[in-house]
Tab-separated table of C-alpha atoms and ligand atoms in Angstrom:
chain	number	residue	atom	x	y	z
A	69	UNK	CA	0.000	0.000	0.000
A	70	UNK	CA	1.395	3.120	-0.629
A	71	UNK	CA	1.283	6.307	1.928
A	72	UNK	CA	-1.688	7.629	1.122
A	73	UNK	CA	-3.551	4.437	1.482
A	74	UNK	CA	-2.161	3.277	4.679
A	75	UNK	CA	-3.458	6.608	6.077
A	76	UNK	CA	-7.519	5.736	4.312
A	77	UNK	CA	-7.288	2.497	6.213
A	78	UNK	CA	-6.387	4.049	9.118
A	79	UNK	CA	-2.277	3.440	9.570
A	80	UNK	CA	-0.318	6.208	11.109
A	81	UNK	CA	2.537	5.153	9.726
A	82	UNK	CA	6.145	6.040	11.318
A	83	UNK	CA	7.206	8.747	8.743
A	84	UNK	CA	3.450	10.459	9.831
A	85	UNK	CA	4.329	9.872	13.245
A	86	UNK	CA	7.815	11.838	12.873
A	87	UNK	CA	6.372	14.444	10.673
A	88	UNK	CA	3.463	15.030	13.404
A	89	UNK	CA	6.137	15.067	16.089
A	90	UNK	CA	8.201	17.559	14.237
A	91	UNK	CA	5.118	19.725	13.513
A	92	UNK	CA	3.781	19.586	16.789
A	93	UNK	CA	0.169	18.200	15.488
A	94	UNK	CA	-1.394	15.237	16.599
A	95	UNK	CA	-0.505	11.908	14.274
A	96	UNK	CA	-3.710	11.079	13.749
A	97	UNK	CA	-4.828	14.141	12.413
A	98	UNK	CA	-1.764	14.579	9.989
A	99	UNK	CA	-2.740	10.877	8.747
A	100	UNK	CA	-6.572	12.357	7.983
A	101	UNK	CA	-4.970	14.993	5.711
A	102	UNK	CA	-2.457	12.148	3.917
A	103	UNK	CA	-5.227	10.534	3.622
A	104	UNK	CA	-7.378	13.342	1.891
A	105	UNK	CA	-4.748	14.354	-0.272
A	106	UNK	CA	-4.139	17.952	1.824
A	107	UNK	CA	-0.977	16.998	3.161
A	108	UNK	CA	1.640	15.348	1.288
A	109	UNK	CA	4.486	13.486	2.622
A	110	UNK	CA	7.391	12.963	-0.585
A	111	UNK	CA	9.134	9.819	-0.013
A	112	UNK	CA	10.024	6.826	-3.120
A	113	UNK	CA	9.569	3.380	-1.043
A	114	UNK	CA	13.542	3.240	-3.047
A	115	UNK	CA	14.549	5.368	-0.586
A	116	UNK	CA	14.138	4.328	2.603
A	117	UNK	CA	16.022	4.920	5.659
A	118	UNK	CA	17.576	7.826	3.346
A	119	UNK	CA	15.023	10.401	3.567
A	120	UNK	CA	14.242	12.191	6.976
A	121	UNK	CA	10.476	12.929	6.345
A	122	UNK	CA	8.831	16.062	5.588
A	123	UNK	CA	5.567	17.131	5.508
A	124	UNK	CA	3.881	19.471	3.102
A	125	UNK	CA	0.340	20.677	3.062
A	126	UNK	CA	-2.205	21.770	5.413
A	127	UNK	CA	-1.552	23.148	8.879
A	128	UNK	CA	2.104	22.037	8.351
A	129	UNK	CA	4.499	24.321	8.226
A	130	UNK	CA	5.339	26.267	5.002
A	131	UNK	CA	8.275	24.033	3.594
A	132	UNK	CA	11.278	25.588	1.171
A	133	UNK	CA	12.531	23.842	-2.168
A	134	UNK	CA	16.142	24.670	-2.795
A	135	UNK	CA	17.098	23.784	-6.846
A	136	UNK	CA	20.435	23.024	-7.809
A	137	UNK	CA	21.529	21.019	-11.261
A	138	UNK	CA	24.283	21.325	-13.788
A	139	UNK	CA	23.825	23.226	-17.219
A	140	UNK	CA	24.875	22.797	-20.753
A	141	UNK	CA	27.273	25.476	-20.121
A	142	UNK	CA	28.348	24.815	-16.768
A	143	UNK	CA	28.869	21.314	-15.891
A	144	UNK	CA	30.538	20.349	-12.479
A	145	UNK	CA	28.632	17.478	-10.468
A	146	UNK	CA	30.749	18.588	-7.260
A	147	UNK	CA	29.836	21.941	-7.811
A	148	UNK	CA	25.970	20.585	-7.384
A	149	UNK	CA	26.405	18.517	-4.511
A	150	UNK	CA	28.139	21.287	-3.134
A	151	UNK	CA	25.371	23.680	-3.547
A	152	UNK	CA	22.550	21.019	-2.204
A	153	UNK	CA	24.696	20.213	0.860
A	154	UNK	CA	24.689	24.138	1.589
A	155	UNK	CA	21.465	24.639	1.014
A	156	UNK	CA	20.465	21.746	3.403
A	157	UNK	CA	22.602	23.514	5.827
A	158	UNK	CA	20.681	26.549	5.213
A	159	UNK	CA	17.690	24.963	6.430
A	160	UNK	CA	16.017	23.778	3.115
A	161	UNK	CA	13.218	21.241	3.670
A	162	UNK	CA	13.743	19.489	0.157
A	163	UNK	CA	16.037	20.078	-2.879
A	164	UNK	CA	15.480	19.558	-6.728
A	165	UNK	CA	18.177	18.533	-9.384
A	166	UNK	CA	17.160	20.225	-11.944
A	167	UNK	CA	20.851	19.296	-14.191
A	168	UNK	CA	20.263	19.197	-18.035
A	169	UNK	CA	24.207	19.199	-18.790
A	170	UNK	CA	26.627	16.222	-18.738
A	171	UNK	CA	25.857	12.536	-17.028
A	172	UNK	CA	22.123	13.373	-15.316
A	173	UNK	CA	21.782	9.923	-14.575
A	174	UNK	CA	25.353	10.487	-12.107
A	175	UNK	CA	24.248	13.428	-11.074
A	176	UNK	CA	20.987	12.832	-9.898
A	177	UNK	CA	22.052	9.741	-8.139
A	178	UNK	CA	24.717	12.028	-6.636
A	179	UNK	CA	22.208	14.085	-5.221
A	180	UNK	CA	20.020	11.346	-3.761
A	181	UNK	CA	23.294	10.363	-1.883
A	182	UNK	CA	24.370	13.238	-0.686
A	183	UNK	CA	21.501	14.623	0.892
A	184	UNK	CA	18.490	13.125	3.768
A	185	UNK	CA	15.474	16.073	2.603
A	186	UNK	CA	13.326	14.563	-0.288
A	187	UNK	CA	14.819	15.167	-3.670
A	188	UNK	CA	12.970	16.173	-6.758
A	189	UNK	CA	13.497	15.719	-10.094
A	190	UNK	CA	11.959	16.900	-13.959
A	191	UNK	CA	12.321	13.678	-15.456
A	192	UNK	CA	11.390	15.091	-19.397
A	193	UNK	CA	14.956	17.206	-18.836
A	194	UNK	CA	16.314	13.218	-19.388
A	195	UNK	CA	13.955	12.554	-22.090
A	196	UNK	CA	15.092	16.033	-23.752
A	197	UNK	CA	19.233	15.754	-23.479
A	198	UNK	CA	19.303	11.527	-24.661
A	199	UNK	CA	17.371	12.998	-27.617
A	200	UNK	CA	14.390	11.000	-26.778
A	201	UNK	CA	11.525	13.116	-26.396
A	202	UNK	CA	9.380	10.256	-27.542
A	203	UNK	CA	6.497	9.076	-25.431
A	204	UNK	CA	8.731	5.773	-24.589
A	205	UNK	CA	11.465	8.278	-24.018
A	206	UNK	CA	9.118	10.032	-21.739
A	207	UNK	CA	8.063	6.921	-19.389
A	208	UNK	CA	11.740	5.634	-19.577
A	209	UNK	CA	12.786	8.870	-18.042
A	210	UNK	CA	9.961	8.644	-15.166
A	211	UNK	CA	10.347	4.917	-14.526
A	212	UNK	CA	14.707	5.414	-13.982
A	213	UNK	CA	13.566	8.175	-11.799
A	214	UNK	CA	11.381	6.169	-9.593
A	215	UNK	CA	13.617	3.664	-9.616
A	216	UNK	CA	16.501	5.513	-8.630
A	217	UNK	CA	14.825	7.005	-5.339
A	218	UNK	CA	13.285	10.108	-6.788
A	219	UNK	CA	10.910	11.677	-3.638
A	220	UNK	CA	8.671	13.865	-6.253
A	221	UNK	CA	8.659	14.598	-9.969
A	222	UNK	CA	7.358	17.504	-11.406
A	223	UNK	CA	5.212	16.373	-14.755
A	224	UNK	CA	4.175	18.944	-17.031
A	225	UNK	CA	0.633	17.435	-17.447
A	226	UNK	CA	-1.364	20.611	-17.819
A	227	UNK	CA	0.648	21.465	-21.153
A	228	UNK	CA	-1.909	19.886	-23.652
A	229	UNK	CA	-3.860	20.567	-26.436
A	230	UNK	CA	-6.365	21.678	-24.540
A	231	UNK	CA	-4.630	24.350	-22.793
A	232	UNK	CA	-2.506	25.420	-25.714
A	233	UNK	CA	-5.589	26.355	-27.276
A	234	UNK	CA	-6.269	29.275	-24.737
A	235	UNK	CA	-2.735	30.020	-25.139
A	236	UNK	CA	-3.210	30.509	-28.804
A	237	UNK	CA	-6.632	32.497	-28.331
A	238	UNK	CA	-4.747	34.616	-25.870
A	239	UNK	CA	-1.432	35.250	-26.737
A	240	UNK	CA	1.400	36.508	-24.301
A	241	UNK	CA	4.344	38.923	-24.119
A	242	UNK	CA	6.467	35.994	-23.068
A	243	UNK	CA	4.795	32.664	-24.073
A	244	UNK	CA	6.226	29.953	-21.988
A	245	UNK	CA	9.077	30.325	-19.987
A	246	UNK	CA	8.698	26.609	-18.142
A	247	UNK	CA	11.444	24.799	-19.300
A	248	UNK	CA	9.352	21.784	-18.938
A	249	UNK	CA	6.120	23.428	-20.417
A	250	UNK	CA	8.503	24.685	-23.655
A	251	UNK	CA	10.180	20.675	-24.097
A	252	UNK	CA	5.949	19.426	-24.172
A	253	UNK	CA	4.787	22.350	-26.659
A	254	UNK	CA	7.710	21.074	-29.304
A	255	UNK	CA	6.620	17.607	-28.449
A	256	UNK	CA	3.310	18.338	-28.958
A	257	UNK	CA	4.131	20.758	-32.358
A	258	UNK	CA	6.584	18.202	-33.616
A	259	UNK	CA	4.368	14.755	-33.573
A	260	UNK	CA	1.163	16.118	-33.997
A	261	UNK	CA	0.399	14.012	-30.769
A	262	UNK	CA	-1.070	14.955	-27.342
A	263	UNK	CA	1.772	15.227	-24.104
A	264	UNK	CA	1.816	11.326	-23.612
A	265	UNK	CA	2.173	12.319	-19.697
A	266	UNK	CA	-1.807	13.772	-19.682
A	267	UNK	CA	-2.944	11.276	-22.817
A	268	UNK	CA	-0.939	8.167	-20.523
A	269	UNK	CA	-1.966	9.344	-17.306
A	270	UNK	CA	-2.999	6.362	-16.009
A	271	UNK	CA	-0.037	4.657	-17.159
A	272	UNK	CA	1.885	7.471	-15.156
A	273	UNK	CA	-0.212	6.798	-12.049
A	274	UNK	CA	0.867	3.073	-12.177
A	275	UNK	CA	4.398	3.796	-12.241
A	276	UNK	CA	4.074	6.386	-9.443
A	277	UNK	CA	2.469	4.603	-7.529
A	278	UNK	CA	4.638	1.050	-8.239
A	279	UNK	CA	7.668	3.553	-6.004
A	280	UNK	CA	5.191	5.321	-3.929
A	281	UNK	CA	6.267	8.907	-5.970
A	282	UNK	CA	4.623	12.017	-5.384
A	283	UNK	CA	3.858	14.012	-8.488
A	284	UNK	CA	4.351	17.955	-8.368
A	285	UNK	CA	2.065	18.732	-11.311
A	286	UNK	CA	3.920	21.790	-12.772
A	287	UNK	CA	2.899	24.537	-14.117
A	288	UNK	CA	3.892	24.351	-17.444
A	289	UNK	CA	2.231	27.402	-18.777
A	290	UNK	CA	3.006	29.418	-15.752
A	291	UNK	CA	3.510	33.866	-16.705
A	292	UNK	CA	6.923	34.621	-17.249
A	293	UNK	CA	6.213	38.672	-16.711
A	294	UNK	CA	3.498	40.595	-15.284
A	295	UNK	CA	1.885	41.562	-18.012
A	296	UNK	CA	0.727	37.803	-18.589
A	297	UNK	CA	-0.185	36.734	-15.247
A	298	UNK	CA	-3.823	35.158	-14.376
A	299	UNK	CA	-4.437	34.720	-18.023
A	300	UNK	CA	-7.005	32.488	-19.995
A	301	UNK	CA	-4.424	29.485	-20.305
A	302	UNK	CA	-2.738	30.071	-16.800
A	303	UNK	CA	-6.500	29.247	-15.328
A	304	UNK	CA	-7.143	26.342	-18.031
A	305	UNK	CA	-4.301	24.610	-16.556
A	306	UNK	CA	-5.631	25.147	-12.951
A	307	UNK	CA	-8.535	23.573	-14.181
A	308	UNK	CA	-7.020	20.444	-15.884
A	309	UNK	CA	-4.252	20.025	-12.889
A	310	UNK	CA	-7.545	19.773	-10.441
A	311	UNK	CA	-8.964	17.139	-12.345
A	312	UNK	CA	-5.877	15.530	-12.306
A	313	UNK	CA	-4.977	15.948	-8.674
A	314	UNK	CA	-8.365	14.142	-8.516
A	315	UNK	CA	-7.432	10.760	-9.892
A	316	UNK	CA	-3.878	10.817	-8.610
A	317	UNK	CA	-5.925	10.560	-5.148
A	318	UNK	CA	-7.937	7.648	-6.642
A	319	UNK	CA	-5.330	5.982	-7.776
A	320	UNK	CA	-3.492	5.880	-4.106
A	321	UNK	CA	-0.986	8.046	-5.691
A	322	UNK	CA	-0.028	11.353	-3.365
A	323	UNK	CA	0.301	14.754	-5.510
A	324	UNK	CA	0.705	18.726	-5.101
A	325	UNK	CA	0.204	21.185	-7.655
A	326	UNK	CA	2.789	24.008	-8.741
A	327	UNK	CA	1.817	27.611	-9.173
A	328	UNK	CA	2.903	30.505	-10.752
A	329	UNK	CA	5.478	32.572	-11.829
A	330	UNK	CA	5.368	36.601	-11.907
A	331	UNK	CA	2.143	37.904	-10.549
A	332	UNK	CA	1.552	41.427	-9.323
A	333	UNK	CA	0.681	41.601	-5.543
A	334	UNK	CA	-2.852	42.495	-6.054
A	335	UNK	CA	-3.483	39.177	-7.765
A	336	UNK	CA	-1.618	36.692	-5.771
A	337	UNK	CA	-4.440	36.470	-3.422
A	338	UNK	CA	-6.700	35.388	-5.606
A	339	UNK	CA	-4.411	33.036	-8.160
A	340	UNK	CA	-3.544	31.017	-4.579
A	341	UNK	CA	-7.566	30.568	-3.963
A	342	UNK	CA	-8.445	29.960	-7.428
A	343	UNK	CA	-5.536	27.036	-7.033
A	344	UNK	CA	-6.601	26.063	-4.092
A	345	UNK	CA	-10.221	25.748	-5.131
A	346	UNK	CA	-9.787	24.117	-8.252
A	347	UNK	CA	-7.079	21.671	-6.861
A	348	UNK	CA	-9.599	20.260	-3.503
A	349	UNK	CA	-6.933	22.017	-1.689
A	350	UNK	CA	-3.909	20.068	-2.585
A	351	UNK	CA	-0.402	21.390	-1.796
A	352	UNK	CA	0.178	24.430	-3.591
A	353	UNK	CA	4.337	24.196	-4.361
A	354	UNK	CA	4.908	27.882	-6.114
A	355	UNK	CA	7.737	29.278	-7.803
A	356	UNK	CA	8.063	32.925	-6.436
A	357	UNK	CA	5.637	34.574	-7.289
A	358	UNK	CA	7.630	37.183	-8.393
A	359	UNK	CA	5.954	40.380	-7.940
A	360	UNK	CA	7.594	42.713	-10.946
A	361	UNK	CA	9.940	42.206	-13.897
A	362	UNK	CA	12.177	44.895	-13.079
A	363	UNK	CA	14.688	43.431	-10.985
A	364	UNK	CA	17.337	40.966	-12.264
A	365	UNK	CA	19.898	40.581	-9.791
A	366	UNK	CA	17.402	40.864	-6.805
A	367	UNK	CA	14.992	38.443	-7.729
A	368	UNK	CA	15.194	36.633	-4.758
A	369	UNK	CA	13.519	38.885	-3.055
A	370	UNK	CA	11.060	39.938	-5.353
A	371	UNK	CA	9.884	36.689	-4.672
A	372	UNK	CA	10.288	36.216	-1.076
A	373	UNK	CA	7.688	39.548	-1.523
A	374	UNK	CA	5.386	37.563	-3.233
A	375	UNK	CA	6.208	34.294	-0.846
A	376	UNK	CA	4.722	36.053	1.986
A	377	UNK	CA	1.577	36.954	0.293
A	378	UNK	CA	1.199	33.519	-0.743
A	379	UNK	CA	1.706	32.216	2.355
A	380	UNK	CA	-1.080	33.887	3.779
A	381	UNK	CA	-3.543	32.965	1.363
A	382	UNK	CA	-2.751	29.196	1.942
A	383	UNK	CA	0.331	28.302	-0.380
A	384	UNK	CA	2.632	25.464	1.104
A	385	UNK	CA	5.321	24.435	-0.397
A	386	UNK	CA	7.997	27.920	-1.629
A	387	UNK	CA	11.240	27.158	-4.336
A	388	UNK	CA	14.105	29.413	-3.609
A	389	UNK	CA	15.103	31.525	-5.912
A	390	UNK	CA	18.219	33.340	-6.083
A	391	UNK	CA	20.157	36.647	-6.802
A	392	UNK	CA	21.064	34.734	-10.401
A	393	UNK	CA	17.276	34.473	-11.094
A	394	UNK	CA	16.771	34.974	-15.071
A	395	UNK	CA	20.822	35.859	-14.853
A	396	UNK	CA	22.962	32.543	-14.872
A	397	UNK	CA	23.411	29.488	-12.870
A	398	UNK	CA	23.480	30.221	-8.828
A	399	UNK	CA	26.639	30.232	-7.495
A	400	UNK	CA	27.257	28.556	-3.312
A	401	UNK	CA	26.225	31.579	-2.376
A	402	UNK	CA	23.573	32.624	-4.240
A	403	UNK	CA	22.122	29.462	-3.038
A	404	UNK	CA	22.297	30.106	-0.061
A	405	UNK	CA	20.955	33.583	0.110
A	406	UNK	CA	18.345	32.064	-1.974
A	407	UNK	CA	17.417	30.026	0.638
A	408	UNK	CA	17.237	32.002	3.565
A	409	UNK	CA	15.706	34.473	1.926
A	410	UNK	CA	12.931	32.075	1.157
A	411	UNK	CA	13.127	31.013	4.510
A	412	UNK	CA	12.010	33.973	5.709
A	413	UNK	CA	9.433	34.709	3.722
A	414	UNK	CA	8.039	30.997	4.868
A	415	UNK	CA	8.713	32.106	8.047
A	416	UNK	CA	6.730	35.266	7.534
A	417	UNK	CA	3.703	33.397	6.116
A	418	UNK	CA	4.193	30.849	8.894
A	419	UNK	CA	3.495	33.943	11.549
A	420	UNK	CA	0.220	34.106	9.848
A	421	UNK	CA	-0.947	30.449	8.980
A	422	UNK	CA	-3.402	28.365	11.204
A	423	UNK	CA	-2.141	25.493	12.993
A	424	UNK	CA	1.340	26.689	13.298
A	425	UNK	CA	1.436	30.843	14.109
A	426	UNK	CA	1.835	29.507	17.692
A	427	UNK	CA	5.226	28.300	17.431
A	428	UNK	CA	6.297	30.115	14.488
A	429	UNK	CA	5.642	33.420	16.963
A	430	UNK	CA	7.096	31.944	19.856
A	431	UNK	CA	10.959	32.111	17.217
A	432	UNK	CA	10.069	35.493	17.081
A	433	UNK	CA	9.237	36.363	20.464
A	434	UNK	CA	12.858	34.574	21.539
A	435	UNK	CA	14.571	37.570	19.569
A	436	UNK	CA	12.065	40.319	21.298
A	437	UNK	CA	12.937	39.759	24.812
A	438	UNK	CA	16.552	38.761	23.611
A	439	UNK	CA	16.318	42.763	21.792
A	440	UNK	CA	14.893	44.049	25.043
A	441	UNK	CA	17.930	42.725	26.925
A	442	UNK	CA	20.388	44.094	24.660
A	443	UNK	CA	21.471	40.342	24.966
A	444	UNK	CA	23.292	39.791	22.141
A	445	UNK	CA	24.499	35.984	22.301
A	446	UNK	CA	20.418	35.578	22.633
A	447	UNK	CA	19.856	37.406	19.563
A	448	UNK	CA	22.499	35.282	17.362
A	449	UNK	CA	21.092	32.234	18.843
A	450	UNK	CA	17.370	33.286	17.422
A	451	UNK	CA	18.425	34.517	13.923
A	452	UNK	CA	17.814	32.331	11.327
A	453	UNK	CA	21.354	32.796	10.135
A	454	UNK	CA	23.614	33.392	13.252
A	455	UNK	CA	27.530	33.643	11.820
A	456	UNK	CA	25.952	36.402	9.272
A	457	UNK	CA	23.915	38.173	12.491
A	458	UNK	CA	27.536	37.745	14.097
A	459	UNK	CA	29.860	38.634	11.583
A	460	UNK	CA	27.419	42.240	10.767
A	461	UNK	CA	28.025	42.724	14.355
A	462	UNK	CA	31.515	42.811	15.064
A	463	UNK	CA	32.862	43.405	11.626
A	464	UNK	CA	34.000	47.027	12.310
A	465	UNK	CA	35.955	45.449	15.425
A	466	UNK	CA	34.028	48.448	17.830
A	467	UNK	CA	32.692	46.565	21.230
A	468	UNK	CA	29.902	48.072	22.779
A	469	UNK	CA	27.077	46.721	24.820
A	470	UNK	CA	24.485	48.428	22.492
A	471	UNK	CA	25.437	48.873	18.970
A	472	UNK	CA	26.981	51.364	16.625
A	473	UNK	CA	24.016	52.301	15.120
A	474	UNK	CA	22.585	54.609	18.069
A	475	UNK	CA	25.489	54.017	20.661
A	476	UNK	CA	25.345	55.931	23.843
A	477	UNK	CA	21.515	57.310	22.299
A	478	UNK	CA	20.356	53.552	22.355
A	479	UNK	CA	16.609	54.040	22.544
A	480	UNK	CA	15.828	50.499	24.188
A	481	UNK	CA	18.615	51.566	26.766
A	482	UNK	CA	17.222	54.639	27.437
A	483	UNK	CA	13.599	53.637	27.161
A	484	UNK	CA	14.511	51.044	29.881
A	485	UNK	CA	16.249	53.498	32.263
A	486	UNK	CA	13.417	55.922	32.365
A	487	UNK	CA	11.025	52.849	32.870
A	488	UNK	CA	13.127	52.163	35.659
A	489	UNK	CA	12.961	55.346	37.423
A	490	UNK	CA	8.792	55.080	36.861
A	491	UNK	CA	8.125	57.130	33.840
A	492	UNK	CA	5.005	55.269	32.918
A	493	UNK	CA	3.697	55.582	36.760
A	494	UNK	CA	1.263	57.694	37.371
B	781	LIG	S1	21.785	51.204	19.460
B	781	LIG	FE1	19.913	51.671	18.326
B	781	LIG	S2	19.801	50.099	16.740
B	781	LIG	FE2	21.332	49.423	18.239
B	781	LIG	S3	20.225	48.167	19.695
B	781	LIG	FE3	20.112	50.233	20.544
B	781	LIG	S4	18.224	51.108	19.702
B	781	LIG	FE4	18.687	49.293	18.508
């Protein structure tokens, strides 16, 4: 039986317990959302005893992807690893290898060594660099990445005829920008055939659920710039993904659903309800959304911005993106700025999101009274990244017990003083 039907019949199985226990829920109540397809929990049966388990979904936690992968340019496996293993460090929950240059088969099995979170992987990338974008070369791809250990796969299934009608009836400024979505459209333009991953579903759904794989249904056609967000074909493939969602449920097979793109902030509201709607609420995974166009170099936090108001309105599952967003392959570090910078835009929705606010304020509250005290070893402790907190601090070499920023006119000091000597008494 695969995860999600252990939880129907009632199993709370050890990788809900330990998700539960991590969340803080009760197990038997994270098993009734496995079991209704709210929560996900990514783990390939291939990969056991590999893969600490993480929850995604409903009053869990907002979770951060981290991608890494080698290009056709820029080839160096270690490199990868290198990158995942920091951005592990950095506190992301799972990690994708996205590589479309040199041996992927190496480098994805690499990447399932190296690292415990789940591990995702675009399996037409494979299909698309042997030369085999076939529908065998399609389902050969999936099947070696089941069988390797693969936690999740994103499959373009909402890139079909269907949905490249609206496209076409609707044109954009940018078309399709999903690397994934673009490999399906010349599939689709070059046979004359529908994307054998929608036309085969059910074939799909047997080989999922043969490794107990949980499909990220991507969002092929997802708006590369503002001006094509929340379009006719963006909400077509809502539409189709829901249905889809649907029988990856019925077929015991768990799935999430991957969202958009660049949206402006008036309309990421709505675009997470809409998914969320259409979808029965499955996990919502979203790239971004980036909330403008205008800034290359400091895209990761255009879409932390649009993280948090994602967050709010129910996404679960955020991919870091990075200062080399639209730019070039991350570096290390842009990886893991990337990631904390995602981090805290979780965080920030976390503050917000029922079931877990409590605890996510309590972090927060931790650096308040560690503020108050001017206690600086507390505040390091509660940042989310302590050596940079650390290094910001004493990097002038100038000790003082408040900081250089106010010094002797410290208002918390001074505040604290006149408090002391009963300025608030009547
Ligand atoms: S010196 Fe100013 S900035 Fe620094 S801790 Fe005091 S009030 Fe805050």
């Amino acid at each position: 039986m695969t995860l999600i039907e252990e939880a129907r019949n009632g199993r709370v199985s050890p990788e809900i317990e330990a998700v539960a226990r991590h969340e803080g829920i009760e197990p038997a109540s994270l098993a009734r959302l496995v079991a209704t397809g709210r929560a996900v929990l990514p783990r390939n049966i291939r990969r056991e005893g590999r893969n600490t388990a993480t929850g995604i979904g409903e009053m869990l936690s907002t979770k951060v992807n981290v991608n890494v992968g080698t290009s056709q340019n820029l080839n160096s496996p270690d490199d990868e690893v290198e990158k995942a293993l920091a951005a592990v460090a950095a506190g992301a929950d799972a990690v994708m290898d996205l590589s479309t240059g040199g041996d992927l088969d190496c480098m994805r099995r690499k990447i399932l060594e190296a690292v415990r979170v789940p591990v995702g992987s675009v399996p037409i990338y494979n299909a698309a660099v042997r030369k085999e974008l076939t529908s065998q070369g399609l389902f050969n791809a999936l099947e070696k990445h089941a069988k390797d250990g693969v936690d999740f796969v994103t499959v373009h299934v909402g890139v079909n005829k269907n949905t490249l009608e609206r496209l076409g009836n609707d044109p954009r400024i940018m078309g399709v920008v999903s690397r994934g979505g673009s490999l399906t459209m010349k599939y689709i333009s070059e046979t004359g055939e529908d994307n054998p991953y929608y036309s085969e579903y059910d074939y799909l759904l047997e080989i999922a659920k043969e490794h107990d794989l949980t499909l990220s249904l991507g969002d092929g056609l997802r708006p590369g710039c503002i001006e094509d967000a929340s379009d006719r074909a963006k909400y077509m493939e809502f539409i189709m993904l829901g249905e889809l969602v649907k029988r990856a449920r019925a077929a015991g097979v768990q799935a999430m659903v991957e969202g958009p793109g660049h949206v402006p902030a008036n309309e990421i509201k709505t675009s997470v309800k809409a998914m969320k709607y259409l979808t029965d609420g499955a996990p919502l995974y979203l790239l971004g959304p980036l909330v403008t166009d205008i800034a290359p170099g400091y895209d990761h936090i255009t879409a932390a911005m649009g993280g948090v108001i994602a967050g709010m309105a129910g996404a679960d599952f955020l991919c870091a993106t990075t200062p080399s967003e639209h730019l070039d392959l991350p570096t290390k570090e842009d990886v893991i700025e990337g990631t904390y910078v995602t981090r805290i835009a979780a965080h920030a929705a976390d503050l917000t999101r029922p079931g877990v606010s409590d605890r996510a304020r309590s972090w927060d509250l931790k650096m308040a009274r560690a503020r108050a005290d001017l206690d600086w070893e507390g505040q390091f402790q509660a940042a989310i990244n302590p050596a940079r907190a650390k290094q910001i601090r004493h990097r002038r070499g100038v000790e003082t017990d408040t900081c250089t920023m106010c010094s002797e006119l410290c208002a918390i000091r001074l505040a604290k003083e006149a408090m002391e000597k009963g300025v608030c008494k009547k």
